[in-house]
Backbone atoms as SQL, in Angstrom:
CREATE TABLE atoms (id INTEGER PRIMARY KEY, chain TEXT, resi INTEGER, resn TEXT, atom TEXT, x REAL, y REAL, z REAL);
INSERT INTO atoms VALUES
  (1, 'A', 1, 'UNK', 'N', -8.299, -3.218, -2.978),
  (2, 'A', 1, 'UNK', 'CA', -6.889, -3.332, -2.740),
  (3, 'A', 1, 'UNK', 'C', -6.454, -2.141, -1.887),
  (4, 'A', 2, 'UNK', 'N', -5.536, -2.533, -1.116),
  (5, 'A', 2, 'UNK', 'CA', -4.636, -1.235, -0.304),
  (6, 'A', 2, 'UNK', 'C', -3.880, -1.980, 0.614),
  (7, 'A', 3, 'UNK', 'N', -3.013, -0.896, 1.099),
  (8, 'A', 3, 'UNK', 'CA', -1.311, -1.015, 1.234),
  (9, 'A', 3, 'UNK', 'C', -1.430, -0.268, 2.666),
  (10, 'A', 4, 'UNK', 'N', -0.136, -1.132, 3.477),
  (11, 'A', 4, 'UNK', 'CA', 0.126, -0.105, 4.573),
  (12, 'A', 4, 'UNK', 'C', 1.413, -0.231, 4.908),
  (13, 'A', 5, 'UNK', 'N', 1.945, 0.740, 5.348),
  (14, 'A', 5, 'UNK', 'CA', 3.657, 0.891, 5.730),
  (15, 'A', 5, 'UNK', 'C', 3.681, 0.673, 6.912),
  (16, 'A', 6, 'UNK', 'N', 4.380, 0.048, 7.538),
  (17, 'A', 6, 'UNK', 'CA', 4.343, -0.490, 8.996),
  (18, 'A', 6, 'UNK', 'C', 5.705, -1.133, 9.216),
  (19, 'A', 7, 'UNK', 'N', 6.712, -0.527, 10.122),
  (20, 'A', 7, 'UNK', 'CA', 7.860, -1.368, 9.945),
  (21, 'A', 7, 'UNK', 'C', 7.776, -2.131, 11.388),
  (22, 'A', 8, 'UNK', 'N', 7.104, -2.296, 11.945),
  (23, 'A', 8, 'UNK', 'CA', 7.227, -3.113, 13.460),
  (24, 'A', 8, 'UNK', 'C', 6.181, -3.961, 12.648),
  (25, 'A', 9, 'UNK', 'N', 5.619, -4.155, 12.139),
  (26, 'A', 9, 'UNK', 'CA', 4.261, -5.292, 11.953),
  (27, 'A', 9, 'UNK', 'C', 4.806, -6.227, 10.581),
  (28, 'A', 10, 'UNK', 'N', 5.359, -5.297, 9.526),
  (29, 'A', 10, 'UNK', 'CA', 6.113, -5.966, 8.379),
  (30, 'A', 10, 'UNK', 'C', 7.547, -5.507, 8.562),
  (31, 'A', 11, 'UNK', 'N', 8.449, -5.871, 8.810),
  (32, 'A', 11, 'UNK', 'CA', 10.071, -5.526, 9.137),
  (33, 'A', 11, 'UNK', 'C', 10.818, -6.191, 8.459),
  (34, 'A', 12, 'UNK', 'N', 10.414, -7.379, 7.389),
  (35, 'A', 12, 'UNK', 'CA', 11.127, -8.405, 6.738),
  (36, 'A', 12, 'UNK', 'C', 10.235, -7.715, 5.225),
  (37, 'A', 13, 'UNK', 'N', 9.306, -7.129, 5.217),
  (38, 'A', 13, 'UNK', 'CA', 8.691, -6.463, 3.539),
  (39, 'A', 13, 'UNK', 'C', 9.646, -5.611, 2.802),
  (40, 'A', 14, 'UNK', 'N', 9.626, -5.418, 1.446),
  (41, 'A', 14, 'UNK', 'CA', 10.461, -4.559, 1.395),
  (42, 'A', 14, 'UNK', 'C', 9.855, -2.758, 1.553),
  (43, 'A', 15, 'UNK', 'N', 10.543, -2.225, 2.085),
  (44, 'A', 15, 'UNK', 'CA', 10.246, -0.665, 2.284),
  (45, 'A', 15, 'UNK', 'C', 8.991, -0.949, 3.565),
  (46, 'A', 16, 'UNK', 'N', 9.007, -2.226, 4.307),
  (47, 'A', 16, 'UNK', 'CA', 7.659, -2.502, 5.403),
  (48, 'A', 16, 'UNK', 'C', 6.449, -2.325, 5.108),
  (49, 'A', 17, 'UNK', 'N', 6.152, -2.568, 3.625),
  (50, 'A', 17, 'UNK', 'CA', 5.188, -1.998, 2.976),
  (51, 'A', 17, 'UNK', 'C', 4.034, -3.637, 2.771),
  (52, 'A', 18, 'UNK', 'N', 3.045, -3.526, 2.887),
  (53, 'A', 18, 'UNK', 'CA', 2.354, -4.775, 3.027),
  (54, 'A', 18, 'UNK', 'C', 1.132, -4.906, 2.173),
  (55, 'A', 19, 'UNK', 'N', 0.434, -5.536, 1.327),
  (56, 'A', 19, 'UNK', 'CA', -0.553, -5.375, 0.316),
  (57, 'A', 19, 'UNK', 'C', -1.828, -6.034, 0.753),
  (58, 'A', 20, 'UNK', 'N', -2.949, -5.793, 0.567),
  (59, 'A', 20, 'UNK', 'CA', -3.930, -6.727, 0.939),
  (60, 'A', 20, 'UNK', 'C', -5.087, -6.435, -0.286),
  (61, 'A', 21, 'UNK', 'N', -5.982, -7.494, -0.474),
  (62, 'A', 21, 'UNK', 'CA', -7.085, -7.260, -1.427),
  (63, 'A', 21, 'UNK', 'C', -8.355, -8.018, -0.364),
  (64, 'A', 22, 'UNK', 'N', -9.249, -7.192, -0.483),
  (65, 'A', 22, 'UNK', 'CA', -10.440, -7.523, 0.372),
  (66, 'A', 22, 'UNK', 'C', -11.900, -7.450, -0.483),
  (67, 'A', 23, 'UNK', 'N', -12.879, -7.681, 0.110),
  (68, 'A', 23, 'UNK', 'CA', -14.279, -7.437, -0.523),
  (69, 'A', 23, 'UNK', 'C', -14.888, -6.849, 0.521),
  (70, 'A', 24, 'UNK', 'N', -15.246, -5.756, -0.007),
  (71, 'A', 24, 'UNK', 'CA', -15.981, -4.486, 0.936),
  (72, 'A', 24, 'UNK', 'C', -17.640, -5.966, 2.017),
  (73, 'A', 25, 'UNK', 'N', -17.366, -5.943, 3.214),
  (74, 'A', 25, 'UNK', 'CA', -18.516, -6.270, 3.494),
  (75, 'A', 25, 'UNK', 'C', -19.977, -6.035, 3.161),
  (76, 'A', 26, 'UNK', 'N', -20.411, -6.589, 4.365),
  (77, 'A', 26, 'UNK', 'CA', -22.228, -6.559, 3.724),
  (78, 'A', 26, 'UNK', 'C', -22.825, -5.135, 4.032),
  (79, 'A', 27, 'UNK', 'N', -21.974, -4.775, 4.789),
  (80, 'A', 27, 'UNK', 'CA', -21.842, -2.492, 5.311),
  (81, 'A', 27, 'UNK', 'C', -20.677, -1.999, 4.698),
  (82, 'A', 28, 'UNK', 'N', -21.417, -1.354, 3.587),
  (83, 'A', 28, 'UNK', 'CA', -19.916, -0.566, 2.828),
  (84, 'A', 28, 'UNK', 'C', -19.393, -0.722, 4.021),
  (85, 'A', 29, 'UNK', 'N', -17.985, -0.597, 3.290),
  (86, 'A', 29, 'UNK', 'CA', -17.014, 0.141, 4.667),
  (87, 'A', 29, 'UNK', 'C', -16.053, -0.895, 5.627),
  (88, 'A', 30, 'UNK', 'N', -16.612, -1.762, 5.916),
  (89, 'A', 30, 'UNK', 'CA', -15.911, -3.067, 7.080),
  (90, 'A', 30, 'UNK', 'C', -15.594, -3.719, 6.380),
  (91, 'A', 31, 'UNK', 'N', -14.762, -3.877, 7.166),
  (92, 'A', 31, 'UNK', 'CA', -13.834, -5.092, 6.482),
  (93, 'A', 31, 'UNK', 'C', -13.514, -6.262, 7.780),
  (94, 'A', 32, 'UNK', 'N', -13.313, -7.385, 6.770),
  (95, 'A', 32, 'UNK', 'CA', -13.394, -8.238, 8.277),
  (96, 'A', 32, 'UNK', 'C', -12.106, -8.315, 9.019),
  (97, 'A', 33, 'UNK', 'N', -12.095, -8.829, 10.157),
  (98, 'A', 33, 'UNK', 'CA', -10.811, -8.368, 11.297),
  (99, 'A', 33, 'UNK', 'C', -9.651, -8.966, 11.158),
  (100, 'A', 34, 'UNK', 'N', -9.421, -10.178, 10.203),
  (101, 'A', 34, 'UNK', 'CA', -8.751, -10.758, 9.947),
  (102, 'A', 34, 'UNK', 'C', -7.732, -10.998, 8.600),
  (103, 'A', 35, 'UNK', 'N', -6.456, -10.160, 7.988),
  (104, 'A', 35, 'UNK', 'CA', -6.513, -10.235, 6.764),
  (105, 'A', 35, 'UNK', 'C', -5.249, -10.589, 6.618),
  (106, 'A', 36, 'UNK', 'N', -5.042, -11.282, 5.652),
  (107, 'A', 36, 'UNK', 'CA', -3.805, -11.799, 5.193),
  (108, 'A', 36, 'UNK', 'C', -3.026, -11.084, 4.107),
  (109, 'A', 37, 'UNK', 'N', -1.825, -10.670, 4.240),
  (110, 'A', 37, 'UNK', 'CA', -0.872, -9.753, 3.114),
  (111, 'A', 37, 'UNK', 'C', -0.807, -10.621, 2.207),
  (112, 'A', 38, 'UNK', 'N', -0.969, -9.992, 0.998),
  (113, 'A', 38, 'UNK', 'CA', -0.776, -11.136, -0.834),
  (114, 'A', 38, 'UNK', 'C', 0.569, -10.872, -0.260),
  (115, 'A', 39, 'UNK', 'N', 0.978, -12.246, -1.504),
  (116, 'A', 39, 'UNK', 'CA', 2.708, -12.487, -1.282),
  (117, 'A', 39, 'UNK', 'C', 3.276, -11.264, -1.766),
  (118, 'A', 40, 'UNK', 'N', 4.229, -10.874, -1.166),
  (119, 'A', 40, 'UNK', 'CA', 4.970, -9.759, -1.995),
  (120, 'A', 40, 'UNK', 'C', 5.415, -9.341, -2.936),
  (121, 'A', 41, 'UNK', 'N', 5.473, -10.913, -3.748),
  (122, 'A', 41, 'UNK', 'CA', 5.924, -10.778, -5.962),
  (123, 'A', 41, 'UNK', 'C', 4.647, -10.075, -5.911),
  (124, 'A', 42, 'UNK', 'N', 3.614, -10.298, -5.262),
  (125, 'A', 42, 'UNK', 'CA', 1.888, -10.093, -6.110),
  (126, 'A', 42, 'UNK', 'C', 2.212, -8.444, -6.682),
  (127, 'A', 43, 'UNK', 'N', 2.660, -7.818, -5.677),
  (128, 'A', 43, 'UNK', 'CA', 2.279, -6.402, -5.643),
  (129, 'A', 43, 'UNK', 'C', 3.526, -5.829, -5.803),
  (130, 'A', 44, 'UNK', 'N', 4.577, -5.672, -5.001),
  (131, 'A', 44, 'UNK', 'CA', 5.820, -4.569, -4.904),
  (132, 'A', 44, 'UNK', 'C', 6.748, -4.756, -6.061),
  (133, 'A', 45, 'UNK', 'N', 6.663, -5.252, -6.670),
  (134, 'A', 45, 'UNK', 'CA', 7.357, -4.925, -7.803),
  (135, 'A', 45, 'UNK', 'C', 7.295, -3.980, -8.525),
  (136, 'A', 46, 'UNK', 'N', 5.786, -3.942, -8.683),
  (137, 'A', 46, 'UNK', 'CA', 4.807, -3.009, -9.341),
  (138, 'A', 46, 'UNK', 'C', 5.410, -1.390, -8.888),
  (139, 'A', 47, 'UNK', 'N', 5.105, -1.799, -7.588),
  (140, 'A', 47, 'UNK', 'CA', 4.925, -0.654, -7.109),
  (141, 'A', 47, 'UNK', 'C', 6.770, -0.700, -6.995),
  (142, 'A', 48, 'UNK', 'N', 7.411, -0.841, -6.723),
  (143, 'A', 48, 'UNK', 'CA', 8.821, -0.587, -6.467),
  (144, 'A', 48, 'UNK', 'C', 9.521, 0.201, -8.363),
  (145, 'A', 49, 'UNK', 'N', 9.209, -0.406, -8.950),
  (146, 'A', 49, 'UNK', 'CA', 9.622, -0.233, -10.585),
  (147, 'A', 49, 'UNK', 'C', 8.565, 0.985, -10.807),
  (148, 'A', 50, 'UNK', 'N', 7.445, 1.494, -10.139),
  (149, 'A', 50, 'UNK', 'CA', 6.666, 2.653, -11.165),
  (150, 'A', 50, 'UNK', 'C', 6.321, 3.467, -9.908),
  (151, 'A', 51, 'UNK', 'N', 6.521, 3.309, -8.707),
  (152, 'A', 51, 'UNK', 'CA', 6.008, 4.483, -7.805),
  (153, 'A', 51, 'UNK', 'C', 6.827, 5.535, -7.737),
  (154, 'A', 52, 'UNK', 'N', 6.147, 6.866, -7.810),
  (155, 'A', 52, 'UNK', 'CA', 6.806, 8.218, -7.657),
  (156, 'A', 52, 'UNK', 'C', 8.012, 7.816, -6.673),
  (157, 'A', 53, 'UNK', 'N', 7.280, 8.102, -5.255),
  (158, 'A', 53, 'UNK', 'CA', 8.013, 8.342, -3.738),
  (159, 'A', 53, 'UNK', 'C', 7.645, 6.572, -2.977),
  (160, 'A', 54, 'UNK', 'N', 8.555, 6.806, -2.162),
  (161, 'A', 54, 'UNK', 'CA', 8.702, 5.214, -1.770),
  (162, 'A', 54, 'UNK', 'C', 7.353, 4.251, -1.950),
  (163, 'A', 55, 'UNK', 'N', 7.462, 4.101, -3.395),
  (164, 'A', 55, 'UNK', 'CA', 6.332, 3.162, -3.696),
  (165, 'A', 55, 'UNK', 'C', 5.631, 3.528, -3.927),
  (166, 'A', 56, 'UNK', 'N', 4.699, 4.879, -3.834),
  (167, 'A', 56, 'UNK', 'CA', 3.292, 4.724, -3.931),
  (168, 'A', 56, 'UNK', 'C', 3.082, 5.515, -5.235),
  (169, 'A', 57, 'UNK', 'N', 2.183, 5.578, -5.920),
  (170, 'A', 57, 'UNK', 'CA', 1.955, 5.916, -7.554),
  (171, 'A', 57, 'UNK', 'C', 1.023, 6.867, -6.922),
  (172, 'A', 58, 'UNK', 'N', 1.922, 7.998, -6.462),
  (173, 'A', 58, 'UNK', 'CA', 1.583, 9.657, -5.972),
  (174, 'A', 58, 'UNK', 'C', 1.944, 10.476, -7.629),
  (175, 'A', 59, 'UNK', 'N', 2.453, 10.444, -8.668),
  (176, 'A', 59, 'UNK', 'CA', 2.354, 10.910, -9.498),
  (177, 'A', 59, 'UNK', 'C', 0.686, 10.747, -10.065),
  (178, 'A', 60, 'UNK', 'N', 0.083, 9.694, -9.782),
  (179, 'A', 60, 'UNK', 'CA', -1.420, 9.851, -10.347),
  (180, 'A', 60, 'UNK', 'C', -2.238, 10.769, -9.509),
  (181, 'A', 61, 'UNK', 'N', -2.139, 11.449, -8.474),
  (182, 'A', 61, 'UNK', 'CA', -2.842, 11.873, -7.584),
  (183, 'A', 61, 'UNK', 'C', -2.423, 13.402, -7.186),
  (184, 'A', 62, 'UNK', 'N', -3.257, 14.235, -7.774),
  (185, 'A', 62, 'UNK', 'CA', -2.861, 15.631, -7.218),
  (186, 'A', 62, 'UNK', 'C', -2.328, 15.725, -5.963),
  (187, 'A', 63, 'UNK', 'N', -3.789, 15.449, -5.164),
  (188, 'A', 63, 'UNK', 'CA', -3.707, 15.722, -3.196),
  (189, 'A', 63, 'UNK', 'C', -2.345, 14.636, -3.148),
  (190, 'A', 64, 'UNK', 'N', -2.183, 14.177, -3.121),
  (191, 'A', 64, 'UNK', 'CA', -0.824, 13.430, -2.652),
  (192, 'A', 64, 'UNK', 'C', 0.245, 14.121, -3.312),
  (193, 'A', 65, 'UNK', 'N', 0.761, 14.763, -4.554),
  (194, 'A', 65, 'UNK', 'CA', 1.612, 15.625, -5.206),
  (195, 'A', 65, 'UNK', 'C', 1.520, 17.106, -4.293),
  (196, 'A', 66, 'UNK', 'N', 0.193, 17.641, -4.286),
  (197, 'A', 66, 'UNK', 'CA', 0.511, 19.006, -3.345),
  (198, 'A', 66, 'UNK', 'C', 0.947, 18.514, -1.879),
  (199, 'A', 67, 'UNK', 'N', 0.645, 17.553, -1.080),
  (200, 'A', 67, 'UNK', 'CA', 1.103, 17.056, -0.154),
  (201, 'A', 67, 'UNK', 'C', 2.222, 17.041, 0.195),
  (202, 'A', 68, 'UNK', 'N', 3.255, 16.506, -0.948),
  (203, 'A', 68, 'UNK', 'CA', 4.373, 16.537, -0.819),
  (204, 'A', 68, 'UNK', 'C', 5.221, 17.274, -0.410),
  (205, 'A', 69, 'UNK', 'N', 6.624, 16.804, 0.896),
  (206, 'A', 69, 'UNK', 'CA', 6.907, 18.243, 1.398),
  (207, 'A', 69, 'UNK', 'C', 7.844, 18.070, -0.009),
  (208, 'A', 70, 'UNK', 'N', 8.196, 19.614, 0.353),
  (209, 'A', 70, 'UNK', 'CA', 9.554, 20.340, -0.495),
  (210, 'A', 70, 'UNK', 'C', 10.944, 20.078, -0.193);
């Protein structure tokens, strides 16, 4: 699973935020070129009702907490 913020590519998402779930190819790592966003109930709710900062569940994650500006 993973997420990308993009407001020219998703502009109708909420926060332009877009979800996808994939299966790592037959080479860790690739993914194929073609992917379709889960519907948006799937995921942003989730994330809209429990993410720290616009959406993302940066409270679980140090490096993303020291990241944070001030």
């Amino acid at each position: 699973m993973f997420s990308t913020k993009d407001a020219q590519r998703f502009p109708d998402e909420p926060g332009h935020w877009a979800y996808f779930s994939t299966e790592i190819g037959a080479t860790e790592g690739e993914y194929p070129d073609t992917l379709v966003a889960l519907p948006t109930e799937a995921c942003n709710s989730c994330h809209q009702s429990n993410g720290e900062q616009d959406w993302v569940f940066s409270q679980f994650y140090p490096v993303l907490r020291a990241a944070k500006p001030r």
